[in-house]
PDB file of C-alpha atoms in Angstrom:
ATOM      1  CA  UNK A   1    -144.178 115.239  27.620  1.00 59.00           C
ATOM      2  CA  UNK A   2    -145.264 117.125  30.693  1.00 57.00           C
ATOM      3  CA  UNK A   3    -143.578 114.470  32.764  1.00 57.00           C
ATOM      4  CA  UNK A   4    -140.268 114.412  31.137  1.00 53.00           C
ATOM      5  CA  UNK A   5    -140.239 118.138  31.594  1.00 53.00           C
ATOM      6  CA  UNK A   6    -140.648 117.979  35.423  1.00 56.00           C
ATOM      7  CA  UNK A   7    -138.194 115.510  35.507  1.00 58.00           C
ATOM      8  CA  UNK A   8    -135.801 117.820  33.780  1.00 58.00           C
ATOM      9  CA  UNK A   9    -136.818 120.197  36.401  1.00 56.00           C
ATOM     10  CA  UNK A  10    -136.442 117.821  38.928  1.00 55.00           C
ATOM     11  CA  UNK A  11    -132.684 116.640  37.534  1.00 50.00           C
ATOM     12  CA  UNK A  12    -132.038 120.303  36.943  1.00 53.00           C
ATOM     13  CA  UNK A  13    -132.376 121.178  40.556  1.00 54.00           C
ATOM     14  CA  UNK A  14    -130.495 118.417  41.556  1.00 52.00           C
ATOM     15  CA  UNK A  15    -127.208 118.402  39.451  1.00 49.00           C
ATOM     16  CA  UNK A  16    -125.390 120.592  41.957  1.00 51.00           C
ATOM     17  CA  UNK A  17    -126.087 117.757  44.473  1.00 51.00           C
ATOM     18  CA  UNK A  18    -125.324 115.309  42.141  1.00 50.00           C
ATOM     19  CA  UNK A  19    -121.985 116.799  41.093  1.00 47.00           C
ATOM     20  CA  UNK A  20    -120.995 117.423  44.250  1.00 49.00           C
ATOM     21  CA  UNK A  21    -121.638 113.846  46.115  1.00 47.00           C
ATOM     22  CA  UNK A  22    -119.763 112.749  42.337  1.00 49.00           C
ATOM     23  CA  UNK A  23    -116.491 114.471  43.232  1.00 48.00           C
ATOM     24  CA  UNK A  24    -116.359 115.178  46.466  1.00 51.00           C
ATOM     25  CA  UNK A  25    -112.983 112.941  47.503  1.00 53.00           C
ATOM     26  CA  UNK A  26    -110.965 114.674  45.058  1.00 58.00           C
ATOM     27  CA  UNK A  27    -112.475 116.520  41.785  1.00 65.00           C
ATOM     28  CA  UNK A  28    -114.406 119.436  43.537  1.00 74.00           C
ATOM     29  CA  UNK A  29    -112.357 119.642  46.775  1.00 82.00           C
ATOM     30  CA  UNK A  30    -109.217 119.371  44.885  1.00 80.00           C
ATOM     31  CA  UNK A  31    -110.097 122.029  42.492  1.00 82.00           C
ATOM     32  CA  UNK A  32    -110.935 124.617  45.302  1.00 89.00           C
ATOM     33  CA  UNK A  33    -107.725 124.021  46.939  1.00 91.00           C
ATOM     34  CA  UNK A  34    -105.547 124.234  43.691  1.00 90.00           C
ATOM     35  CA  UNK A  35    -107.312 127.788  42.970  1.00 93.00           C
ATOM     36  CA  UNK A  36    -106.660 128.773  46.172  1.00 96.00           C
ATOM     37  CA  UNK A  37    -103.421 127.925  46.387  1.00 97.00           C
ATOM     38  CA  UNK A  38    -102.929 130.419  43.047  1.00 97.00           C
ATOM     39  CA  UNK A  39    -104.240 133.437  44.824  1.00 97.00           C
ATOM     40  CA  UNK A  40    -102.009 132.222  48.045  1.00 98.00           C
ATOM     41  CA  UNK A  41     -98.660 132.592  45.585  1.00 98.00           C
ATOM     42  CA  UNK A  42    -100.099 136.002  43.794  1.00 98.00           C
ATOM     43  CA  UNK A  43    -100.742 137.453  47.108  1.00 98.00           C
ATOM     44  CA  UNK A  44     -97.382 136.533  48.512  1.00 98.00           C
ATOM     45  CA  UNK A  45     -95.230 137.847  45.420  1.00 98.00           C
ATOM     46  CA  UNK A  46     -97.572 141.415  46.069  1.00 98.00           C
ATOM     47  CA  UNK A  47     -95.977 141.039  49.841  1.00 98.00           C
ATOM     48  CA  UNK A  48     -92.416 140.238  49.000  1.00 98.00           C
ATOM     49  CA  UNK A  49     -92.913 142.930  46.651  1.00 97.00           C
ATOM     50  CA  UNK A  50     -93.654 145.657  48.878  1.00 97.00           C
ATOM     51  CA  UNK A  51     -91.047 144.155  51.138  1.00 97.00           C
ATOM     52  CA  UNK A  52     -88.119 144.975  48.881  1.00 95.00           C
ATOM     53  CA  UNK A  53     -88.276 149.009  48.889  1.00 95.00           C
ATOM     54  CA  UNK A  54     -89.223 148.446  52.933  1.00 96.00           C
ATOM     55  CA  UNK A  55     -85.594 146.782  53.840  1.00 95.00           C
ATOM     56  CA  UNK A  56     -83.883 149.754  52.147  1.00 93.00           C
ATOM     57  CA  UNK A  57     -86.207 152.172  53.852  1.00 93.00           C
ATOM     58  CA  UNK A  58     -86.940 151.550  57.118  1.00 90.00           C
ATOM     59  CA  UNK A  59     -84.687 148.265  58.065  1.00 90.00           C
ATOM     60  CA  UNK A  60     -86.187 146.522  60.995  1.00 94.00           C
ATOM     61  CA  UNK A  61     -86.072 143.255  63.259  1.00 95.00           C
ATOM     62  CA  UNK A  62     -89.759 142.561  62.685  1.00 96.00           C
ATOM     63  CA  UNK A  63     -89.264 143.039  58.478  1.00 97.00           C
ATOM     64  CA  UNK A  64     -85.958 140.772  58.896  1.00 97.00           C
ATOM     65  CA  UNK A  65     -88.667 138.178  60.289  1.00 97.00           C
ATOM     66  CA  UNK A  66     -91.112 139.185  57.630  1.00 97.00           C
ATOM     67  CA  UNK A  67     -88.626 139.062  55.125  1.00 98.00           C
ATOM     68  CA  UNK A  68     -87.573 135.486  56.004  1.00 98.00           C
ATOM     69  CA  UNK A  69     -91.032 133.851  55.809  1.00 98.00           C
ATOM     70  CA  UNK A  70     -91.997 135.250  53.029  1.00 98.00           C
ATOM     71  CA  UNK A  71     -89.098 135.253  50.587  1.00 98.00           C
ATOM     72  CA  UNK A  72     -88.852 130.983  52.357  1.00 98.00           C
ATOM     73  CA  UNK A  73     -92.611 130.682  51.130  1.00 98.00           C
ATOM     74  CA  UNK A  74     -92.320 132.132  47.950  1.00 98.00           C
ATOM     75  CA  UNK A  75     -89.202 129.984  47.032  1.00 98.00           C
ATOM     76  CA  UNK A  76     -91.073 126.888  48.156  1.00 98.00           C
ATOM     77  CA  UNK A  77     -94.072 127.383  46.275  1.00 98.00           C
ATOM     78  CA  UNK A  78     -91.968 128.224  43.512  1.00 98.00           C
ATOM     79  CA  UNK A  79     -89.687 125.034  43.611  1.00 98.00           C
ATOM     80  CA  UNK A  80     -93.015 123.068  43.986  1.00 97.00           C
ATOM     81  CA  UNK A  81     -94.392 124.444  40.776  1.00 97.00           C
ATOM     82  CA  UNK A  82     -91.051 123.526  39.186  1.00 98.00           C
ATOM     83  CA  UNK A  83     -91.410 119.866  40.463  1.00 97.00           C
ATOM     84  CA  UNK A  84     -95.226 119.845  39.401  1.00 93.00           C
ATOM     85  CA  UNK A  85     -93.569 120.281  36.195  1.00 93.00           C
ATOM     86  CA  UNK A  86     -90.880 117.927  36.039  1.00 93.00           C
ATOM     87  CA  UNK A  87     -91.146 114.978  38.159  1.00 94.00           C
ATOM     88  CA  UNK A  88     -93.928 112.342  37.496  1.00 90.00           C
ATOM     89  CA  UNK A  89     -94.775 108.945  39.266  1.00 88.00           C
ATOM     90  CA  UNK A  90     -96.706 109.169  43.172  1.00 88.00           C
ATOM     91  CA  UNK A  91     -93.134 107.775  44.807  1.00 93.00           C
ATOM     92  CA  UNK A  92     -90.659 110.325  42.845  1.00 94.00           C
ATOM     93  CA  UNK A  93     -92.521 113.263  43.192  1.00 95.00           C
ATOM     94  CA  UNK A  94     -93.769 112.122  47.308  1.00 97.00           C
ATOM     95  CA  UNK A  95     -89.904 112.130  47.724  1.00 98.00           C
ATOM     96  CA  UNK A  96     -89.675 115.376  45.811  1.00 98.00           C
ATOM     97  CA  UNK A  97     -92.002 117.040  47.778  1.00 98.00           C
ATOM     98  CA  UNK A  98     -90.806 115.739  51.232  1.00 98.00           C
ATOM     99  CA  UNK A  99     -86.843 116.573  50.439  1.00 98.00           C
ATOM    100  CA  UNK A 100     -88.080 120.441  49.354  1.00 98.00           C
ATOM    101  CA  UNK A 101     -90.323 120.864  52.419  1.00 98.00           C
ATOM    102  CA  UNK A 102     -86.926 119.682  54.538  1.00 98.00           C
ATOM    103  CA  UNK A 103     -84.383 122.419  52.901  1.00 98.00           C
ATOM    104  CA  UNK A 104     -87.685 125.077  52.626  1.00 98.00           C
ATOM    105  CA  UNK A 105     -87.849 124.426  56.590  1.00 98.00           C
ATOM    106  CA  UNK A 106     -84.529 124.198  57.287  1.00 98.00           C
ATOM    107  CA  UNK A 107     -84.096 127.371  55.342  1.00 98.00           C
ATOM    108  CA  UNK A 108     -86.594 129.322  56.975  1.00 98.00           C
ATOM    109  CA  UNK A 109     -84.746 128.524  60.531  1.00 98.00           C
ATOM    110  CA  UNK A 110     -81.134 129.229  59.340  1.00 98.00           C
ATOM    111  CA  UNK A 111     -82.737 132.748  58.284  1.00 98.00           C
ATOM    112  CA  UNK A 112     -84.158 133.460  61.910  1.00 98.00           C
ATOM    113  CA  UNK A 113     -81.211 131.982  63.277  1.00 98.00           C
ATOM    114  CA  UNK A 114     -79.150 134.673  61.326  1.00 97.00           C
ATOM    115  CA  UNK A 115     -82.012 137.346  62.564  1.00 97.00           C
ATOM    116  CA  UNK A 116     -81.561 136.748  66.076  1.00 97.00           C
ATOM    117  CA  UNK A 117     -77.597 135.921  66.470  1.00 97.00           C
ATOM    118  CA  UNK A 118     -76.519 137.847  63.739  1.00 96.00           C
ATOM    119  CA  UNK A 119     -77.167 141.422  62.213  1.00 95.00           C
ATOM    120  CA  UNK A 120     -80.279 140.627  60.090  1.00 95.00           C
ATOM    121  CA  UNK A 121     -81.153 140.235  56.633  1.00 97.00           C
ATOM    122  CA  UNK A 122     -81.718 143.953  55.993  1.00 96.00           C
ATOM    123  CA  UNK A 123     -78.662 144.807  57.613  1.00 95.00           C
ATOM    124  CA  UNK A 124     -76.462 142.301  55.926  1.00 96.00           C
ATOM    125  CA  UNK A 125     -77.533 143.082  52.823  1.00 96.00           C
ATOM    126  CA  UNK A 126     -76.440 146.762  53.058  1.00 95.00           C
ATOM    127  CA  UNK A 127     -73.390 145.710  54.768  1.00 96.00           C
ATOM    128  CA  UNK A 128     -72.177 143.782  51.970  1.00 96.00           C
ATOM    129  CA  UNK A 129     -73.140 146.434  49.395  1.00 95.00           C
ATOM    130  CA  UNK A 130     -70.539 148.827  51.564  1.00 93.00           C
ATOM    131  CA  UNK A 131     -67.663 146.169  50.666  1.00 87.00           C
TER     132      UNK A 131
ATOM    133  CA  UNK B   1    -135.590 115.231  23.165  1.00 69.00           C
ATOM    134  CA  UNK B   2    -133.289 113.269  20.433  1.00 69.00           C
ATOM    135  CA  UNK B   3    -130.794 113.413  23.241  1.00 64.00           C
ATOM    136  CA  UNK B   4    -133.021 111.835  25.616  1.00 65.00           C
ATOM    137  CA  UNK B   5    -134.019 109.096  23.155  1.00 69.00           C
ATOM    138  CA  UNK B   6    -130.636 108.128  22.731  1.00 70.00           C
ATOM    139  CA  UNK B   7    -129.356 108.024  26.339  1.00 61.00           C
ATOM    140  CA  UNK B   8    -132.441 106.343  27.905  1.00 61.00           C
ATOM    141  CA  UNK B   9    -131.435 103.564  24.854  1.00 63.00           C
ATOM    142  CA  UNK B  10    -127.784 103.576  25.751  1.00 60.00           C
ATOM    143  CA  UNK B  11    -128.811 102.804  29.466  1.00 56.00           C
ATOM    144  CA  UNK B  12    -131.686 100.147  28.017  1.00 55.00           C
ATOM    145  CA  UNK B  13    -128.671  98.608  26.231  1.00 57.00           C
ATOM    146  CA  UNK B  14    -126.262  98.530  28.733  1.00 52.00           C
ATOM    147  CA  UNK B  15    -128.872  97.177  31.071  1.00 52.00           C
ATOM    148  CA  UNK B  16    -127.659  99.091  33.908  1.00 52.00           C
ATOM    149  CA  UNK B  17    -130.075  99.990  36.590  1.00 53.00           C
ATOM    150  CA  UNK B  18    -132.458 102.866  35.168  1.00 53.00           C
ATOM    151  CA  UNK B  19    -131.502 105.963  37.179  1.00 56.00           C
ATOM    152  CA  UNK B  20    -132.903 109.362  37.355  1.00 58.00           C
ATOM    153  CA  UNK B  21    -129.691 110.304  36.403  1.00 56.00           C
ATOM    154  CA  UNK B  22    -129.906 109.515  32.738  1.00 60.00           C
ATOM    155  CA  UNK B  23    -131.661 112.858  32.288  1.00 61.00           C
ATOM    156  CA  UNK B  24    -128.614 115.571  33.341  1.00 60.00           C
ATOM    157  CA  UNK B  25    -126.010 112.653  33.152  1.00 58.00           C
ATOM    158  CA  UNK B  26    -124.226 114.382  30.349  1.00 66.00           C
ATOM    159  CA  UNK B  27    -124.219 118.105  32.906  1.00 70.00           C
ATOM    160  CA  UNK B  28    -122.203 115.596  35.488  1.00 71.00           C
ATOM    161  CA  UNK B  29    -118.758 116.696  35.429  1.00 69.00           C
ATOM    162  CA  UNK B  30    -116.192 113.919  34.217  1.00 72.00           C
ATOM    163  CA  UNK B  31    -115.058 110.973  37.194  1.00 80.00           C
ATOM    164  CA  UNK B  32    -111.113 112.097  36.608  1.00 84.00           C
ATOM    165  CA  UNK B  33    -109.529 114.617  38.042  1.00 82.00           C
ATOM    166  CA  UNK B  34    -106.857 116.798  35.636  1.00 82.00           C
ATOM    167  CA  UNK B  35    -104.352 115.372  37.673  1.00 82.00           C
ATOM    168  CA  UNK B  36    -105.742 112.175  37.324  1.00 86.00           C
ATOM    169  CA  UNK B  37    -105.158 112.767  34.058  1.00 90.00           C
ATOM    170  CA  UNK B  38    -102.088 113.549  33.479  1.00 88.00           C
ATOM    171  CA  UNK B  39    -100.934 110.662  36.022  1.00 88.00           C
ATOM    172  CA  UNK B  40    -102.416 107.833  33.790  1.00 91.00           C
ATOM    173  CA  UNK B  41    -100.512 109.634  30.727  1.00 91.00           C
ATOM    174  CA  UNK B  42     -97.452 109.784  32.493  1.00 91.00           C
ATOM    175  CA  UNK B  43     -97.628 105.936  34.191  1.00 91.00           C
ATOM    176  CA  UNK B  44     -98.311 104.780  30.412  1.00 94.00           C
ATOM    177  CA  UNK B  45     -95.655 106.047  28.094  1.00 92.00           C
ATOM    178  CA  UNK B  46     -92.734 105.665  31.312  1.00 90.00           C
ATOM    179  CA  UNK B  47     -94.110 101.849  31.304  1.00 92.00           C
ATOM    180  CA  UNK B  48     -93.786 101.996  27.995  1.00 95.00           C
ATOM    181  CA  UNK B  49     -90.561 103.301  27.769  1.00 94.00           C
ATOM    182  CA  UNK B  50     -91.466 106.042  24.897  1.00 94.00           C
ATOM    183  CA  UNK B  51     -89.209 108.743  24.211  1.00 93.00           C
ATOM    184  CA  UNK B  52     -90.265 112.085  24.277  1.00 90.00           C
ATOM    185  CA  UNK B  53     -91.059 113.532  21.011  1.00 92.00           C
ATOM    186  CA  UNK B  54     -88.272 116.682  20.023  1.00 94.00           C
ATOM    187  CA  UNK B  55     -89.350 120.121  21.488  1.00 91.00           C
ATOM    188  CA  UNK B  56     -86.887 122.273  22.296  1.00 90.00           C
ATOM    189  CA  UNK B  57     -84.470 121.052  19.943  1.00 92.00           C
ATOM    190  CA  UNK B  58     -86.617 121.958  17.163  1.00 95.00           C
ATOM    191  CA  UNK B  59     -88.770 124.878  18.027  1.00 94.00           C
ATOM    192  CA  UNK B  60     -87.456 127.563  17.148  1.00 95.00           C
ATOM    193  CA  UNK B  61     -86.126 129.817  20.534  1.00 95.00           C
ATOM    194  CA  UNK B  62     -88.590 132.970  20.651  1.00 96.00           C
ATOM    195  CA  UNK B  63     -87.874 135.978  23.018  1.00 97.00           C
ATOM    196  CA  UNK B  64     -90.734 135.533  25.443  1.00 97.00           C
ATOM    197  CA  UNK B  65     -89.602 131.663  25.501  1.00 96.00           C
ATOM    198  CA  UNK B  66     -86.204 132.792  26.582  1.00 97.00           C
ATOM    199  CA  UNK B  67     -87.818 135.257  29.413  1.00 98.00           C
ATOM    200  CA  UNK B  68     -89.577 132.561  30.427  1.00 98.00           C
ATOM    201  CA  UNK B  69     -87.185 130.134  31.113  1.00 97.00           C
ATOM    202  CA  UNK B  70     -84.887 132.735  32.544  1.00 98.00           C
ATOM    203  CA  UNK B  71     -87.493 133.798  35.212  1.00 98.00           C
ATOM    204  CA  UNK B  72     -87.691 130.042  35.837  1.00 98.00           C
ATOM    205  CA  UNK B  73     -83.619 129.772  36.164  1.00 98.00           C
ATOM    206  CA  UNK B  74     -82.995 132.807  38.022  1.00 98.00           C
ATOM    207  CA  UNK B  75     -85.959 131.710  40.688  1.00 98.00           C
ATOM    208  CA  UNK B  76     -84.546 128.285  40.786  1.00 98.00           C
ATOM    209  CA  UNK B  77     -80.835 130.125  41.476  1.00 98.00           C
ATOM    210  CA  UNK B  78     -82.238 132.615  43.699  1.00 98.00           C
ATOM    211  CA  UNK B  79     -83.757 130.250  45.942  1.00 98.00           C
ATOM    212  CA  UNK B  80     -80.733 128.121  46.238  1.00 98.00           C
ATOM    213  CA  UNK B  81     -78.520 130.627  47.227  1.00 98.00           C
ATOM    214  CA  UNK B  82     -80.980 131.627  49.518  1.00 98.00           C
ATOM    215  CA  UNK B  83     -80.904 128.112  51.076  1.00 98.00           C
ATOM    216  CA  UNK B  84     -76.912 127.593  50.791  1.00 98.00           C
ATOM    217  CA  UNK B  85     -77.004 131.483  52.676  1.00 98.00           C
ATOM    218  CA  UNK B  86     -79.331 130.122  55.594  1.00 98.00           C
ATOM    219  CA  UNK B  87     -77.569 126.948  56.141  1.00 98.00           C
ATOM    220  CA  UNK B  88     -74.159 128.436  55.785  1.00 97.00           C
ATOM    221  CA  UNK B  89     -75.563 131.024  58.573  1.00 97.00           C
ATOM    222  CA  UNK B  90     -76.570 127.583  60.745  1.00 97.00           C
ATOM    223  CA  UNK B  91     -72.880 125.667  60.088  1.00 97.00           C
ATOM    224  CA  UNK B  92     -70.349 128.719  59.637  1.00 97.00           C
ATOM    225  CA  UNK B  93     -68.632 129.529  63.191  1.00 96.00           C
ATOM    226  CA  UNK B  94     -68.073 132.611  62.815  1.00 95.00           C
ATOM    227  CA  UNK B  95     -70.195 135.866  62.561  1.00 96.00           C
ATOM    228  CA  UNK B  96     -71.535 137.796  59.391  1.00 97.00           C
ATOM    229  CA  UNK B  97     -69.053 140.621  59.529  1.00 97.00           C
ATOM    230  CA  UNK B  98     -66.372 138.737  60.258  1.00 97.00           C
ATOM    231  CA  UNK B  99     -66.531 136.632  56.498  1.00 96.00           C
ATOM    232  CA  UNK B 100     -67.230 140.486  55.387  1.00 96.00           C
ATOM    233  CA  UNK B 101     -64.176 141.374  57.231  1.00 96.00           C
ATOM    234  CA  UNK B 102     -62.322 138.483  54.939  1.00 95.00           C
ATOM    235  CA  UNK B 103     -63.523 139.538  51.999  1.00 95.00           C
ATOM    236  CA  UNK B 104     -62.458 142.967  52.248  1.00 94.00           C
ATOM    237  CA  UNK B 105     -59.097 142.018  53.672  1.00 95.00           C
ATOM    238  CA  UNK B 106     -58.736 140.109  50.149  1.00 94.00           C
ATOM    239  CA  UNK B 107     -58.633 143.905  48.722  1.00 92.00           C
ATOM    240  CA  UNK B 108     -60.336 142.867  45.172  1.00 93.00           C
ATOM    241  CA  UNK B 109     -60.238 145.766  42.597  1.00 94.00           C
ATOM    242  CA  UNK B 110     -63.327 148.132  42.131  1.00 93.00           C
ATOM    243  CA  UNK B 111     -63.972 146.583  39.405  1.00 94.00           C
ATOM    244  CA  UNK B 112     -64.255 143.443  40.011  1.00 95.00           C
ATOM    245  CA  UNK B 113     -66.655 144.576  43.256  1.00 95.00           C
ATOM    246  CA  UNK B 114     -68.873 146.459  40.794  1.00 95.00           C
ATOM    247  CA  UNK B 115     -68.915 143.570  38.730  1.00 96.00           C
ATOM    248  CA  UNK B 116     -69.648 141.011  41.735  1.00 96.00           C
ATOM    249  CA  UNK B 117     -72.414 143.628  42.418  1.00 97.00           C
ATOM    250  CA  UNK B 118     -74.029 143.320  38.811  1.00 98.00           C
ATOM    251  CA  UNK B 119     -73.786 139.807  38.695  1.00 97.00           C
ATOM    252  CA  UNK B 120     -75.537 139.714  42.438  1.00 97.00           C
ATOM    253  CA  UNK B 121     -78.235 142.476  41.335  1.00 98.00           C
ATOM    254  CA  UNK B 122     -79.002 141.311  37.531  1.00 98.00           C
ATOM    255  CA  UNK B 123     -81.168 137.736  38.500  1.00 98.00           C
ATOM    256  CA  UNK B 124     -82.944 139.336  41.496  1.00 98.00           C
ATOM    257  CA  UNK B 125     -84.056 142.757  39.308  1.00 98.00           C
ATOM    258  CA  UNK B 126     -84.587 140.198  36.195  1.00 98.00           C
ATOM    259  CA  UNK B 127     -86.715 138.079  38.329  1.00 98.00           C
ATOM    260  CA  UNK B 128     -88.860 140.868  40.172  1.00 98.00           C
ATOM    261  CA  UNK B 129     -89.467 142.984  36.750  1.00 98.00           C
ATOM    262  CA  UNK B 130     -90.670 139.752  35.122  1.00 98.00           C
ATOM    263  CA  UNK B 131     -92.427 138.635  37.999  1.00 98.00           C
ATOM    264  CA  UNK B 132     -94.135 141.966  37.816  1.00 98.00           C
ATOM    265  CA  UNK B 133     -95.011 140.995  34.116  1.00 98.00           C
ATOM    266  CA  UNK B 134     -96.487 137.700  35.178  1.00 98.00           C
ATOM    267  CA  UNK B 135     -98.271 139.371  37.808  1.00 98.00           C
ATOM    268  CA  UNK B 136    -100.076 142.091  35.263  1.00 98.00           C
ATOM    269  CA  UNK B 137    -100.737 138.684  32.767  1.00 98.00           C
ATOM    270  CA  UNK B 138    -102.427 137.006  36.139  1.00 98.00           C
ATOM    271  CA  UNK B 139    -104.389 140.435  36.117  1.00 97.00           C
ATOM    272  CA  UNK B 140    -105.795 139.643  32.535  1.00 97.00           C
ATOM    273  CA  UNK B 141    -103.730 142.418  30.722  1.00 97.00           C
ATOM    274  CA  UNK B 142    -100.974 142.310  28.191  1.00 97.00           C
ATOM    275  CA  UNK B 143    -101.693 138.876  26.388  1.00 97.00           C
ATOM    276  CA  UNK B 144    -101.518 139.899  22.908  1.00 98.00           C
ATOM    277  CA  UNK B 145     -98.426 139.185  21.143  1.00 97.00           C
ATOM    278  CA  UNK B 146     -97.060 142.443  20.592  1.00 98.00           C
ATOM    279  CA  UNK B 147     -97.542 143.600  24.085  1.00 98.00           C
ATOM    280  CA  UNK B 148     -95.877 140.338  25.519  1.00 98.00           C
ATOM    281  CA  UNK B 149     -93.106 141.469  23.252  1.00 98.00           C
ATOM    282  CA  UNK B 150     -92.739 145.083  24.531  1.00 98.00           C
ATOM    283  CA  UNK B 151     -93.370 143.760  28.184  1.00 98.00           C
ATOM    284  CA  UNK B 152     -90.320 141.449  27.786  1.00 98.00           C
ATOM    285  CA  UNK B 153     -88.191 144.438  26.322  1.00 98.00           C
ATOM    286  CA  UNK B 154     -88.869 146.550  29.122  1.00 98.00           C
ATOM    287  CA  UNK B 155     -88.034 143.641  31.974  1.00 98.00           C
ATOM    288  CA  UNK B 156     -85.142 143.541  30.098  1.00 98.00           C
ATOM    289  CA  UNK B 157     -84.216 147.534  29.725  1.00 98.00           C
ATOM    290  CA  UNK B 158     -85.244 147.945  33.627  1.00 98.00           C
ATOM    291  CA  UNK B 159     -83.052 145.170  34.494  1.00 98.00           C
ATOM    292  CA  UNK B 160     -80.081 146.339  32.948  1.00 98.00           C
ATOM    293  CA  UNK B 161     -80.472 149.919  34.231  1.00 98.00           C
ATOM    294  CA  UNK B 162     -81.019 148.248  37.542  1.00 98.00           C
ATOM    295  CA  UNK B 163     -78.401 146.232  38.064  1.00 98.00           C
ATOM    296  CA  UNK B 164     -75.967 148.877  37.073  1.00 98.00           C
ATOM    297  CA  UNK B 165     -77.777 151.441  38.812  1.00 97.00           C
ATOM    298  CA  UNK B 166     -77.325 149.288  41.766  1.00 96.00           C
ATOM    299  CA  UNK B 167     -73.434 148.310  40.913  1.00 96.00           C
ATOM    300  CA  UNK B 168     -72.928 151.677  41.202  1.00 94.00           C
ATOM    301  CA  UNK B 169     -74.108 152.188  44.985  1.00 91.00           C
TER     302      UNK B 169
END
């Protein structure tokens, strides 16, 4: 009896290990990642947030900049979740994936383009509200 | 100690090689990943060519279902015109004010400029209220069912106010 218990000691100690060495290569790893990829969207949608009442305030180049990466990111992440959702199969969603990250990045450039050669995004948008 | 019993037999019976691991092999979390998972159900029933059993065309449509699909539509539409905006910026020759310039030479009523207005402001106010929502449910608060009910009514209240409010400028 005395040596099962230190051998539940023993296991107990050792579980963490164990579990670990088990999943490491996806399970554990992939878990972390996936949670903090969650806080990584919250956090964004807190920046675009504040973002919003900054263009109307206090419109600047670097918040036109700002603006772009982090409205880009936001609508990527949010597009993935959508194709998390709907698309199944390794090739279709591979594909999926690939195709979004090409318009999320092309995106994101025809935004700074439009920063640099153009008036800006918080200067366009209260241009075309004075229509 | 029944527990025990039982898995040191399993292994005995199995006649695997006796591991240490017999004692916390039931605190071992499972080989599969979730995604694993859901893979292997998906790969099944599309190789199986099931159909999908009826869901929306049966449950009956429920306020905070209808929120939720909207936030899920207007993102999807919000992002998209995003995209068609930057890539139109990359293609178009000719500057931003000058396509304003167009428009306004086109001399649409007030109307129909307050209107265009709404219909610009109502999915980005709709999305950022309920996004605001989703944020407060990621917080922990607001789950029960009358809350989720009053949270939805007020998205929709501020959005309305909103978008006219913002018509109006």
């Amino acid at each position: 009896m005395a040596k099962l218990l230190s051998n539940r000691l023993y296991a107990q100690e050792h579980v963490k290990d164990k579990a670990t060495a088990l999943a490491d290569g996806h399970g554990l790893s992939s878990s972390r990642a996936a949670s903090k990829h969650w806080t990584g969207e919250r956090v964004l949608s807190v920046v675009l947030l504040g973002m919003a009442p900054a263009a109307h305030l206090c419109p600047a180049p670097l918040l036109d900049y700002s603006i772009a990466a982090a409205l880009t990111l936001h609508g990527h992440w949010g597009i993935g979740q959508v194709l998390t959702d709907y698309v199944h199969g390794d090739a279709k969603v591979k594909l999926a994936k690939a195709s979004v990250l090409l318009l999320s990045t092309a995106t994101y450039f025809g935004l700074c383009y439009f920063n640099y050669h153009d008036v800006g995004l918080c200067k366009a948008v209260a241009m075309l509200w004075q229509i | 100690m029944a527990l025990l019993l039982r898995t040191v037999a399993r292994q005995g019976l199995c006649s695997s090689r006796l591991q240490l691991a017999v004692l916390y092999r039931h605190a071992v979390p499972m080989g599969t990943t979730a995604k694993e998972e859901m893979d292997k159900f998906w790969n099944k029933n599309t190789r199986l060519n099931r159909p999908v059993s009826p869901h929306i065309s049966i449950y009956q449509w429920s306020v905070p279902m209808m929120l939720s699909i909207s936030h899920r539509g207007t993102g999807v539409a919000l992002s998209s015109g995003i995209s068609a905006f930057a890539l139109a910026a990359l293609v178009l020759p000719e500057s931003y004010p000058h396509y304003l310039d167009l428009i306004h030479s086109m001399s649409f009523g007030p109307q129909f400029l307050a209107f265009s207005k709404f219909a610009l402001a109502f999915p980005v106010a709709f999305h950022t209220f309920n996004g605001i929502r989703h944020l407060l449910w990621d917080l922990g608060k607001g789950f029960k069912i009358p809350e989720v009910y009053r949270s939805g009514y007020i998205v929709i209240a501020l959005t309305v106010l909103t978008s006219i409010g913002l018509a109006a400028m």
